[in-house]
Amino acid sequence: MPEYTEADYLLPVALYGISRPRRTARTADEGPPAETVCSMLVQILVPFLLAGLGTVFAGLLLEVVQTWDVFQEIAALLILVPALLGMKGNLEMTLASRLSTAVNAGTFQSVGEKWKLIIGNLAVKQLQATMLSLLACVLSTVFGWTTEGKMAFKHVVILCSACISSSFLASLIQGVIMVGFVFGSKRFGFNPDNMATPMAASFGDLLTLALLAGCSFFSYSNIDSYPSVLYLVALFCLCLVPLWVVIASKHPASQALLHTGWTPIIIALVISSIGGLILERTVSDPNLAGIIVYAPIINGIGGNLVSIQSSRISTGLHLNYLPGEVPADRRKCYNPCSIFFGSGLNHRSAQILLLLVIPGQLIFLYSSHLMKGAKTMPSFLLTAAFLAASVIQVFSLLCVADCMVHCLWRRGKDPDSYSIPYLTALGDLLGTALLSLVFLILWWVGDHGSL
């Protein structure tokens, strides 16, 4: 049995005795065949709008649950939200990106082997969701103790039980949905690179946040009466870890994932936790509390757009180059902003993604106000500042994505597994920081109606 590396396809073609062709004549910008700019725009626009509405609902839900007693009493829960949502988004988008690359490469030759590999990768994702949610609890506890100077033991129990159980359930539900979505979109002639990652992230945010709120409320309500139930819930999820390892280790490709891909997700989790700390400190100021509605929107949209570009570039490299090989214009120092200037499909997609920011954020900003039942629309200053922050965030992320994906591929790392966690975590941190700056500026100039 040959040894597989993290840069191989999700389902290595060597499993079927088919050699992987050395394609260097085509450029990575070509991507999947028979894709036009118009079809790309339609395929990106529809899931972008649907996913954006998911972030709007997530923001509104977060505004509601932050007033619950459990969120008011346990500050670490609010710190946990960006970290947990970012971690879950990373796992789902990484799976979606790898599956999109695999189906676009046409590597699924055997139906039986295909489903064995899918089950193995879902097992890896359950393992990562369980272990990383535990790490997220530790980080949130440390940050919460740092800000408040104390942390009651029962609050730690509530935090761990709610985080682990909500992450476990969200990962299980959404993993199955994403597998069906990727294969369904390909079956109907759509490019899953354009559609799967934003759908994975945004509706995953809403699902994870709803489960976290429900599990937190349940844990908070039963911590005094039935504390053993909370221990059993967390213990049950942790006891399944060996089962996920056994399932994943039975397949070469998923076995490789057991040893790779942990570093970017862990680093991304730490970065997102810092963003959560910024959010918690900002929300604790009554003058800036309104930021809670907009944080999931700016973070979710930024992560959605950059994940599409990352997935597209990664698929192009998988299709046309061997690990370590990059296009000629990427073999020396180059300007990362050049991704916006060119005629290739990936240049076009970057231009489309950047152009979608302003109209998309306008739709989501006003939708959020309408759903809140606000009688007045956002002020001009809030709208302009929010749009400026969003454009700066997405522009920066797309530039970083172009550089990062090619650098990872040149080092023999699979961008599908490595780039998205870094990019989405950077998007969360940059979005939260820029949004906090926007609200501080609005407060300084006296535009309190926007806050």
CSV table of C-alpha atoms in Angstrom, one decimal:
chain,number,residue,atom,x,y,z
A,1,MET,CA,0.0,0.0,0.0
A,2,PRO,CA,1.6,3.3,-1.0
A,3,GLU,CA,2.0,6.1,1.4
A,4,TYR,CA,-0.2,9.2,0.9
A,5,THR,CA,0.5,12.7,1.8
A,6,GLU,CA,-1.6,15.7,2.8
A,7,ALA,CA,-1.2,17.1,-0.7
A,8,ASP,CA,-2.9,14.2,-2.4
A,9,TYR,CA,-6.5,14.3,-3.4
A,10,LEU,CA,-9.1,13.4,-0.8
A,11,LEU,CA,-9.6,10.1,-2.6
A,12,PRO,CA,-6.2,9.3,-4.1
A,13,VAL,CA,-6.4,8.0,-7.7
A,14,ALA,CA,-3.6,5.5,-6.9
A,15,LEU,CA,-6.2,3.5,-5.0
A,16,TYR,CA,-7.5,2.4,-8.4
A,17,GLY,CA,-4.2,1.9,-10.1
A,18,ILE,CA,-4.5,5.1,-12.1
A,19,SER,CA,-1.4,7.3,-12.3
A,20,ARG,CA,-1.8,10.9,-11.5
A,21,PRO,CA,-0.9,12.9,-14.7
A,22,ARG,CA,1.7,15.6,-14.7
A,23,ARG,CA,-0.2,18.5,-16.1
A,24,THR,CA,1.9,21.6,-16.5
A,25,ALA,CA,0.8,22.8,-19.9
A,26,ARG,CA,-2.4,24.4,-18.5
A,27,THR,CA,-2.5,27.3,-16.1
A,28,ALA,CA,-4.0,27.1,-12.7
A,29,ASP,CA,-6.4,29.8,-13.6
A,30,GLU,CA,-8.4,27.5,-15.9
A,31,GLY,CA,-9.9,25.6,-13.1
A,32,PRO,CA,-12.7,23.2,-13.8
A,33,PRO,CA,-13.7,23.1,-17.5
A,34,ALA,CA,-16.7,24.7,-19.1
A,35,GLU,CA,-17.0,27.6,-16.6
A,36,THR,CA,-17.8,31.1,-17.8
A,37,VAL,CA,-17.7,34.4,-16.0
A,38,CYS,CA,-21.5,34.6,-16.1
A,39,SER,CA,-22.0,31.1,-14.7
A,40,MET,CA,-19.4,31.8,-12.0
A,41,LEU,CA,-21.2,35.0,-11.0
A,42,VAL,CA,-24.5,33.2,-10.7
A,43,GLN,CA,-23.1,30.3,-8.8
A,44,ILE,CA,-21.3,32.6,-6.4
A,45,LEU,CA,-24.1,35.1,-6.0
A,46,VAL,CA,-26.9,32.7,-4.9
A,47,PRO,CA,-25.1,31.0,-2.1
A,48,PHE,CA,-23.5,34.3,-1.1
A,49,LEU,CA,-26.9,35.9,-0.5
A,50,LEU,CA,-28.3,32.8,1.3
A,51,ALA,CA,-25.2,32.5,3.4
A,52,GLY,CA,-25.3,36.2,4.2
A,53,LEU,CA,-28.8,35.9,5.4
A,54,GLY,CA,-27.5,33.1,7.7
A,55,THR,CA,-25.0,35.5,9.2
A,56,VAL,CA,-27.8,38.1,9.7
A,57,PHE,CA,-29.9,35.6,11.6
A,58,ALA,CA,-26.8,34.6,13.6
A,59,GLY,CA,-26.2,38.2,14.6
A,60,LEU,CA,-29.8,38.7,15.6
A,61,LEU,CA,-29.7,35.5,17.6
A,62,LEU,CA,-26.5,36.5,19.3
A,63,GLU,CA,-28.1,39.9,20.3
A,64,VAL,CA,-31.0,38.0,21.9
A,65,VAL,CA,-29.0,35.3,23.8
A,66,GLN,CA,-26.4,37.7,25.2
A,67,THR,CA,-29.1,39.0,27.5
A,68,TRP,CA,-29.8,35.5,28.9
A,69,ASP,CA,-28.7,35.0,32.5
A,70,VAL,CA,-26.1,32.4,31.5
A,71,PHE,CA,-24.4,34.7,29.1
A,72,GLN,CA,-24.6,37.6,31.6
A,73,GLU,CA,-23.2,35.6,34.4
A,74,ILE,CA,-20.5,33.7,32.5
A,75,ALA,CA,-18.5,36.3,30.4
A,76,ALA,CA,-16.3,33.5,29.0
A,77,LEU,CA,-19.3,32.3,27.0
A,78,LEU,CA,-19.3,35.4,24.9
A,79,ILE,CA,-15.5,35.0,24.4
A,80,LEU,CA,-16.2,31.5,23.3
A,81,VAL,CA,-18.6,32.4,20.6
A,82,PRO,CA,-16.2,33.7,17.9
A,83,ALA,CA,-13.7,30.9,18.7
A,84,LEU,CA,-16.3,28.1,18.5
A,85,LEU,CA,-18.0,29.6,15.4
A,86,GLY,CA,-14.6,30.1,13.7
A,87,MET,CA,-13.5,26.6,14.6
A,88,LYS,CA,-16.7,25.0,13.3
A,89,GLY,CA,-16.5,27.1,10.2
A,90,ASN,CA,-12.9,26.0,9.6
A,91,LEU,CA,-13.7,22.3,9.9
A,92,GLU,CA,-16.8,22.5,7.6
A,93,MET,CA,-15.1,24.7,5.0
A,94,THR,CA,-12.0,22.6,4.9
A,95,LEU,CA,-14.1,19.5,4.4
A,96,ALA,CA,-16.1,21.2,1.7
A,97,SER,CA,-13.0,22.5,0.0
A,98,ARG,CA,-11.3,19.1,-0.1
A,99,LEU,CA,-14.5,17.4,-1.4
A,100,SER,CA,-14.9,20.1,-4.0
A,101,THR,CA,-11.3,19.5,-5.2
A,102,ALA,CA,-11.9,15.7,-5.3
A,103,VAL,CA,-15.1,15.8,-7.3
A,104,ASN,CA,-13.7,18.4,-9.7
A,105,ALA,CA,-10.6,16.2,-10.2
A,106,GLY,CA,-12.9,13.3,-11.0
A,107,THR,CA,-11.1,11.0,-8.6
A,108,PHE,CA,-14.2,9.1,-7.3
A,109,GLN,CA,-14.1,5.9,-9.4
A,110,SER,CA,-15.7,3.4,-7.0
A,111,VAL,CA,-18.9,4.2,-5.2
A,112,GLY,CA,-18.1,1.8,-2.3
A,113,GLU,CA,-14.6,3.3,-1.8
A,114,LYS,CA,-16.0,6.8,-2.2
A,115,TRP,CA,-18.3,6.3,0.8
A,116,LYS,CA,-15.7,4.6,2.9
A,117,LEU,CA,-13.5,7.7,2.4
A,118,ILE,CA,-16.3,10.1,3.1
A,119,ILE,CA,-17.1,8.2,6.4
A,120,GLY,CA,-13.4,8.3,7.3
A,121,ASN,CA,-13.2,12.1,6.7
A,122,LEU,CA,-16.4,12.7,8.7
A,123,ALA,CA,-14.9,10.7,11.5
A,124,VAL,CA,-11.8,12.9,11.4
A,125,LYS,CA,-14.0,16.0,11.6
A,126,GLN,CA,-15.9,14.6,14.6
A,127,LEU,CA,-12.6,14.0,16.3
A,128,GLN,CA,-11.3,17.5,15.5
A,129,ALA,CA,-14.6,19.1,16.6
A,130,THR,CA,-14.5,17.3,20.0
A,131,MET,CA,-10.8,17.9,20.8
A,132,LEU,CA,-10.8,21.5,19.6
A,133,SER,CA,-14.0,22.4,21.4
A,134,LEU,CA,-12.2,21.3,24.6
A,135,LEU,CA,-9.3,23.5,23.7
A,136,ALA,CA,-11.7,26.4,23.0
A,137,CYS,CA,-13.1,25.9,26.5
A,138,VAL,CA,-9.7,26.1,28.0
A,139,LEU,CA,-8.8,29.3,26.1
A,140,SER,CA,-12.1,30.9,26.9
A,141,THR,CA,-11.7,30.0,30.6
A,142,VAL,CA,-8.3,31.5,30.7
A,143,PHE,CA,-9.3,34.7,29.0
A,144,GLY,CA,-12.5,34.9,31.1
A,145,TRP,CA,-10.5,34.5,34.3
A,146,THR,CA,-8.0,37.1,33.1
A,147,THR,CA,-10.7,39.7,32.4
A,148,GLU,CA,-12.8,39.1,35.5
A,149,GLY,CA,-10.1,37.9,38.0
A,150,LYS,CA,-12.2,34.8,38.9
A,151,MET,CA,-14.0,31.8,37.4
A,152,ALA,CA,-16.3,29.6,39.4
A,153,PHE,CA,-15.9,25.9,39.0
A,154,LYS,CA,-19.5,25.4,38.1
A,155,HIS,CA,-19.1,28.0,35.4
A,156,VAL,CA,-16.2,26.0,33.9
A,157,VAL,CA,-18.4,22.9,34.0
A,158,ILE,CA,-21.3,24.7,32.2
A,159,LEU,CA,-18.8,26.1,29.6
A,160,CYS,CA,-17.2,22.7,28.8
A,161,SER,CA,-20.5,20.7,28.7
A,162,ALA,CA,-22.2,23.3,26.5
A,163,CYS,CA,-19.3,23.8,24.2
A,164,ILE,CA,-18.4,20.1,23.6
A,165,SER,CA,-22.0,18.9,23.2
A,166,SER,CA,-23.0,21.8,20.8
A,167,SER,CA,-19.8,21.3,18.7
A,168,PHE,CA,-20.4,17.5,18.5
A,169,LEU,CA,-24.0,17.9,17.4
A,170,ALA,CA,-23.3,20.7,14.9
A,171,SER,CA,-20.4,18.9,13.4
A,172,LEU,CA,-22.4,15.7,12.9
A,173,ILE,CA,-25.4,17.4,11.4
A,174,GLN,CA,-23.6,19.8,9.1
A,175,GLY,CA,-21.0,17.2,8.0
A,176,VAL,CA,-23.7,15.0,6.5
A,177,ILE,CA,-25.4,18.0,4.9
A,178,MET,CA,-22.2,19.3,3.3
A,179,VAL,CA,-21.4,15.9,1.8
A,180,GLY,CA,-24.9,15.9,0.1
A,181,PHE,CA,-24.5,19.5,-1.0
A,182,VAL,CA,-21.1,19.1,-2.6
A,183,PHE,CA,-22.1,16.0,-4.6
A,184,GLY,CA,-25.5,17.3,-5.4
A,185,SER,CA,-24.1,20.6,-6.8
A,186,LYS,CA,-21.7,18.7,-9.0
A,187,ARG,CA,-24.4,16.3,-10.1
A,188,PHE,CA,-26.5,19.3,-11.4
A,189,GLY,CA,-23.6,20.8,-13.2
A,190,PHE,CA,-22.4,23.5,-10.7
A,191,ASN,CA,-18.9,24.1,-9.4
A,192,PRO,CA,-18.9,23.2,-5.7
A,193,ASP,CA,-15.9,25.4,-5.2
A,194,ASN,CA,-18.1,28.4,-5.8
A,195,MET,CA,-21.0,27.3,-3.6
A,196,ALA,CA,-20.0,24.8,-0.9
A,197,THR,CA,-17.7,26.8,1.4
A,198,PRO,CA,-20.0,29.8,2.0
A,199,MET,CA,-22.9,27.6,2.7
A,200,ALA,CA,-20.8,25.5,5.1
A,201,ALA,CA,-19.7,28.6,7.0
A,202,SER,CA,-22.7,30.8,7.4
A,203,PHE,CA,-25.5,28.3,8.1
A,204,GLY,CA,-23.0,26.5,10.3
A,205,ASP,CA,-22.7,29.7,12.3
A,206,LEU,CA,-26.4,29.9,12.9
A,207,LEU,CA,-26.7,26.2,13.7
A,208,THR,CA,-23.7,26.2,16.1
A,209,LEU,CA,-24.8,29.3,17.8
A,210,ALA,CA,-28.3,28.0,18.3
A,211,LEU,CA,-27.0,24.7,19.7
A,212,LEU,CA,-24.5,26.5,22.0
A,213,ALA,CA,-27.3,28.8,23.3
A,214,GLY,CA,-29.6,25.8,23.9
A,215,CYS,CA,-26.9,23.7,25.5
A,216,SER,CA,-25.8,26.6,27.7
A,217,PHE,CA,-29.3,27.2,28.9
A,218,PHE,CA,-29.8,23.5,29.6
A,219,SER,CA,-26.5,23.3,31.5
A,220,TYR,CA,-27.2,26.5,33.5
A,221,SER,CA,-30.7,25.3,34.5
A,222,ASN,CA,-29.5,21.9,35.7
A,223,ILE,CA,-26.1,22.6,37.2
A,224,ASP,CA,-27.5,22.8,40.7
A,225,SER,CA,-30.1,20.0,40.4
A,226,TYR,CA,-28.5,17.5,38.2
A,227,PRO,CA,-24.7,18.2,37.9
A,228,SER,CA,-23.9,14.6,37.0
A,229,VAL,CA,-25.9,15.0,33.8
A,230,LEU,CA,-23.4,17.7,32.6
A,231,TYR,CA,-20.5,15.5,33.4
A,232,LEU,CA,-22.0,12.5,31.6
A,233,VAL,CA,-22.8,14.6,28.4
A,234,ALA,CA,-19.2,15.8,28.1
A,235,LEU,CA,-17.8,12.4,29.0
A,236,PHE,CA,-19.9,10.6,26.4
A,237,CYS,CA,-18.6,12.9,23.6
A,238,LEU,CA,-15.0,12.4,24.8
A,239,CYS,CA,-15.4,8.6,25.1
A,240,LEU,CA,-16.2,8.5,21.3
A,241,VAL,CA,-12.8,9.9,20.4
A,242,PRO,CA,-11.2,6.4,20.2
A,243,LEU,CA,-14.0,5.3,17.9
A,244,TRP,CA,-13.4,8.2,15.5
A,245,VAL,CA,-9.7,7.4,15.5
A,246,VAL,CA,-10.4,3.7,14.6
A,247,ILE,CA,-12.8,4.6,11.8
A,248,ALA,CA,-10.5,7.2,10.3
A,249,SER,CA,-7.4,5.0,10.5
A,250,LYS,CA,-9.0,2.4,8.2
A,251,HIS,CA,-8.6,4.5,5.1
A,252,PRO,CA,-5.3,5.8,3.8
A,253,ALA,CA,-6.5,9.4,2.9
A,254,SER,CA,-8.4,9.9,6.2
A,255,GLN,CA,-5.5,8.3,8.1
A,256,ALA,CA,-3.2,11.0,6.7
A,257,LEU,CA,-5.6,13.6,8.0
A,258,LEU,CA,-5.1,12.3,11.6
A,259,HIS,CA,-1.5,13.5,11.5
A,260,THR,CA,-1.8,16.7,9.4
A,261,GLY,CA,-4.0,19.8,9.5
A,262,TRP,CA,-4.1,20.2,13.3
A,263,THR,CA,-1.6,23.1,13.5
A,264,PRO,CA,-3.6,25.6,11.3
A,265,ILE,CA,-6.9,24.8,13.1
A,266,ILE,CA,-5.3,25.2,16.5
A,267,ILE,CA,-3.6,28.5,15.6
A,268,ALA,CA,-6.8,29.7,14.0
A,269,LEU,CA,-8.7,28.9,17.2
A,270,VAL,CA,-6.2,31.0,19.3
A,271,ILE,CA,-6.6,33.9,16.8
A,272,SER,CA,-10.4,33.7,16.9
A,273,SER,CA,-10.3,33.6,20.7
A,274,ILE,CA,-8.4,36.9,20.7
A,275,GLY,CA,-11.1,38.2,18.4
A,276,GLY,CA,-13.7,37.0,21.0
A,277,LEU,CA,-11.8,38.8,23.7
A,278,ILE,CA,-12.0,42.0,21.7
A,279,LEU,CA,-15.7,41.5,21.1
A,280,GLU,CA,-16.4,40.8,24.8
A,281,ARG,CA,-14.5,43.9,25.9
A,282,THR,CA,-16.3,46.0,23.3
A,283,VAL,CA,-19.8,44.7,24.2
A,284,SER,CA,-19.1,45.3,27.9
A,285,ASP,CA,-19.1,49.0,27.1
A,286,PRO,CA,-22.8,50.1,27.1
A,287,ASN,CA,-22.0,52.8,24.5
A,288,LEU,CA,-20.7,50.1,22.0
A,289,ALA,CA,-23.1,47.2,22.8
A,290,GLY,CA,-24.7,47.5,19.3
A,291,ILE,CA,-21.6,45.9,17.8
A,292,ILE,CA,-22.9,42.4,18.7
A,293,VAL,CA,-25.4,42.4,15.8
A,294,TYR,CA,-22.8,43.3,13.1
A,295,ALA,CA,-19.9,41.1,14.2
A,296,PRO,CA,-21.2,37.8,12.8
A,297,ILE,CA,-22.1,39.6,9.5
A,298,ILE,CA,-18.8,41.2,8.8
A,299,ASN,CA,-16.8,38.1,10.0
A,300,GLY,CA,-19.1,35.6,8.2
A,301,ILE,CA,-19.1,37.5,4.8
A,302,GLY,CA,-15.4,38.0,4.8
A,303,GLY,CA,-14.7,34.4,5.6
A,304,ASN,CA,-17.2,33.2,3.0
A,305,LEU,CA,-15.7,35.2,0.2
A,306,VAL,CA,-12.1,34.4,0.8
A,307,SER,CA,-12.9,30.7,1.3
A,308,ILE,CA,-14.3,30.6,-2.3
A,309,GLN,CA,-11.2,32.1,-3.7
A,310,SER,CA,-8.9,29.8,-1.7
A,311,SER,CA,-10.9,26.8,-2.7
A,312,ARG,CA,-10.8,27.8,-6.4
A,313,ILE,CA,-7.0,28.4,-6.5
A,314,SER,CA,-6.4,25.2,-4.6
A,315,THR,CA,-8.5,23.2,-7.1
A,316,GLY,CA,-6.6,24.8,-10.0
A,317,LEU,CA,-3.2,23.7,-8.4
A,318,HIS,CA,-4.4,20.2,-7.8
A,319,LEU,CA,-5.6,19.9,-11.4
A,320,ASN,CA,-2.5,21.3,-13.1
A,321,TYR,CA,0.5,21.0,-10.9
A,322,LEU,CA,2.3,18.5,-8.7
A,323,PRO,CA,3.0,19.4,-5.1
A,324,GLY,CA,5.9,21.9,-5.0
A,325,GLU,CA,5.3,23.2,-8.5
A,326,VAL,CA,3.7,26.6,-9.0
A,327,PRO,CA,2.9,28.8,-12.0
A,328,ALA,CA,5.8,30.6,-13.5
A,329,ASP,CA,4.7,34.0,-12.2
A,330,ARG,CA,4.6,32.6,-8.6
A,331,ARG,CA,8.2,31.4,-8.6
A,332,LYS,CA,9.6,34.7,-7.5
A,333,CYS,CA,8.6,37.7,-5.5
A,334,TYR,CA,5.3,39.2,-6.8
A,335,ASN,CA,2.7,41.7,-5.8
A,336,PRO,CA,-0.2,39.9,-4.1
A,337,CYS,CA,-2.6,42.6,-5.3
A,338,SER,CA,-2.0,41.3,-8.8
A,339,ILE,CA,-4.8,38.8,-8.2
A,340,PHE,CA,-7.2,41.6,-9.1
A,341,PHE,CA,-5.5,42.3,-12.5
A,342,GLY,CA,-5.6,39.7,-15.1
A,343,SER,CA,-7.9,37.8,-17.5
A,344,GLY,CA,-7.8,34.3,-15.9
A,345,LEU,CA,-10.8,32.8,-14.2
A,346,ASN,CA,-9.3,33.1,-10.7
A,347,HIS,CA,-8.5,36.8,-11.4
A,348,ARG,CA,-12.1,37.2,-12.5
A,349,SER,CA,-13.4,35.5,-9.4
A,350,ALA,CA,-11.4,37.8,-7.2
A,351,GLN,CA,-12.8,40.8,-9.0
A,352,ILE,CA,-16.3,39.5,-8.6
A,353,LEU,CA,-15.9,38.7,-4.9
A,354,LEU,CA,-14.6,42.2,-4.2
A,355,LEU,CA,-17.4,43.8,-6.2
A,356,LEU,CA,-20.0,41.8,-4.2
A,357,VAL,CA,-18.9,43.3,-0.9
A,358,ILE,CA,-20.6,46.6,-1.1
A,359,PRO,CA,-24.0,45.6,-2.5
A,360,GLY,CA,-24.0,42.4,-0.4
A,361,GLN,CA,-23.3,44.2,2.9
A,362,LEU,CA,-25.9,46.9,2.1
A,363,ILE,CA,-28.5,44.1,1.7
A,364,PHE,CA,-27.4,42.4,4.9
A,365,LEU,CA,-27.1,45.7,6.9
A,366,TYR,CA,-30.6,46.9,6.0
A,367,SER,CA,-32.0,43.4,6.4
A,368,SER,CA,-30.6,43.2,9.9
A,369,HIS,CA,-32.3,46.5,10.8
A,370,LEU,CA,-35.6,45.5,9.3
A,371,MET,CA,-35.6,42.1,11.1
A,372,LYS,CA,-34.9,44.0,14.4
A,373,GLY,CA,-38.1,46.0,13.8
A,374,ALA,CA,-36.2,49.2,13.7
A,375,LYS,CA,-38.3,52.2,12.5
A,376,THR,CA,-35.3,54.1,11.1
A,377,MET,CA,-32.5,53.0,8.8
A,378,PRO,CA,-28.8,53.0,9.7
A,379,SER,CA,-27.3,56.4,9.6
A,380,PHE,CA,-25.1,57.5,6.6
A,381,LEU,CA,-22.0,57.4,8.8
A,382,LEU,CA,-22.6,53.9,10.1
A,383,THR,CA,-23.3,52.6,6.6
A,384,ALA,CA,-20.2,54.3,5.1
A,385,ALA,CA,-17.9,53.2,7.9
A,386,PHE,CA,-19.3,49.6,7.9
A,387,LEU,CA,-18.8,49.3,4.1
A,388,ALA,CA,-15.3,50.7,4.3
A,389,ALA,CA,-14.3,48.2,7.0
A,390,SER,CA,-15.8,45.4,4.9
A,391,VAL,CA,-14.0,46.4,1.8
A,392,ILE,CA,-10.7,46.7,3.6
A,393,GLN,CA,-11.2,43.3,5.2
A,394,VAL,CA,-12.1,41.4,2.0
A,395,PHE,CA,-9.4,43.2,-0.1
A,396,SER,CA,-6.8,42.2,2.5
A,397,LEU,CA,-8.0,38.7,2.8
A,398,LEU,CA,-8.0,38.1,-1.0
A,399,CYS,CA,-4.5,39.4,-1.3
A,400,VAL,CA,-3.3,37.2,1.5
A,401,ALA,CA,-5.2,34.2,0.1
A,402,ASP,CA,-3.5,34.4,-3.3
A,403,CYS,CA,0.0,34.5,-1.6
A,404,MET,CA,-0.8,31.9,1.1
A,405,VAL,CA,-2.3,29.2,-1.1
A,406,HIS,CA,0.6,29.3,-3.6
A,407,CYS,CA,3.2,29.3,-0.8
A,408,LEU,CA,1.6,26.3,0.9
A,409,TRP,CA,1.5,24.4,-2.4
A,410,ARG,CA,5.1,25.2,-3.0
A,411,ARG,CA,6.0,23.7,0.4
A,412,GLY,CA,4.0,20.6,-0.4
A,413,LYS,CA,1.1,21.4,1.9
A,414,ASP,CA,-2.5,21.0,0.8
A,415,PRO,CA,-4.1,24.4,0.8
A,416,ASP,CA,-7.5,22.8,1.2
A,417,SER,CA,-6.5,21.8,4.7
A,418,TYR,CA,-4.2,24.6,5.6
A,419,SER,CA,-5.3,27.9,4.1
A,420,ILE,CA,-8.9,28.2,5.1
A,421,PRO,CA,-8.4,28.0,8.9
A,422,TYR,CA,-5.7,30.8,8.7
A,423,LEU,CA,-7.7,33.0,6.4
A,424,THR,CA,-11.1,32.7,8.3
A,425,ALA,CA,-9.4,33.3,11.6
A,426,LEU,CA,-7.6,36.3,10.2
A,427,GLY,CA,-10.9,37.5,8.8
A,428,ASP,CA,-12.5,37.2,12.2
A,429,LEU,CA,-9.8,39.1,14.0
A,430,LEU,CA,-9.5,41.8,11.3
A,431,GLY,CA,-13.3,42.1,11.0
A,432,THR,CA,-13.9,42.4,14.8
A,433,ALA,CA,-11.0,44.9,15.2
A,434,LEU,CA,-12.2,47.1,12.2
A,435,LEU,CA,-15.8,46.9,13.5
A,436,SER,CA,-14.7,47.9,17.0
A,437,LEU,CA,-12.8,50.8,15.4
A,438,VAL,CA,-15.9,51.8,13.4
A,439,PHE,CA,-18.1,52.0,16.5
A,440,LEU,CA,-15.4,53.9,18.5
A,441,ILE,CA,-15.3,56.5,15.7
A,442,LEU,CA,-19.1,56.7,15.6
A,443,TRP,CA,-19.1,57.2,19.4
A,444,TRP,CA,-16.4,59.9,19.2
A,445,VAL,CA,-18.2,61.9,16.6
A,446,GLY,CA,-21.5,61.6,18.5
A,447,ASP,CA,-23.5,59.4,16.1
A,448,HIS,CA,-25.1,57.6,19.0
A,449,GLY,CA,-28.2,56.8,17.1
A,450,SER,CA,-26.3,54.3,15.1
A,451,LEU,CA,-25.0,52.5,18.2
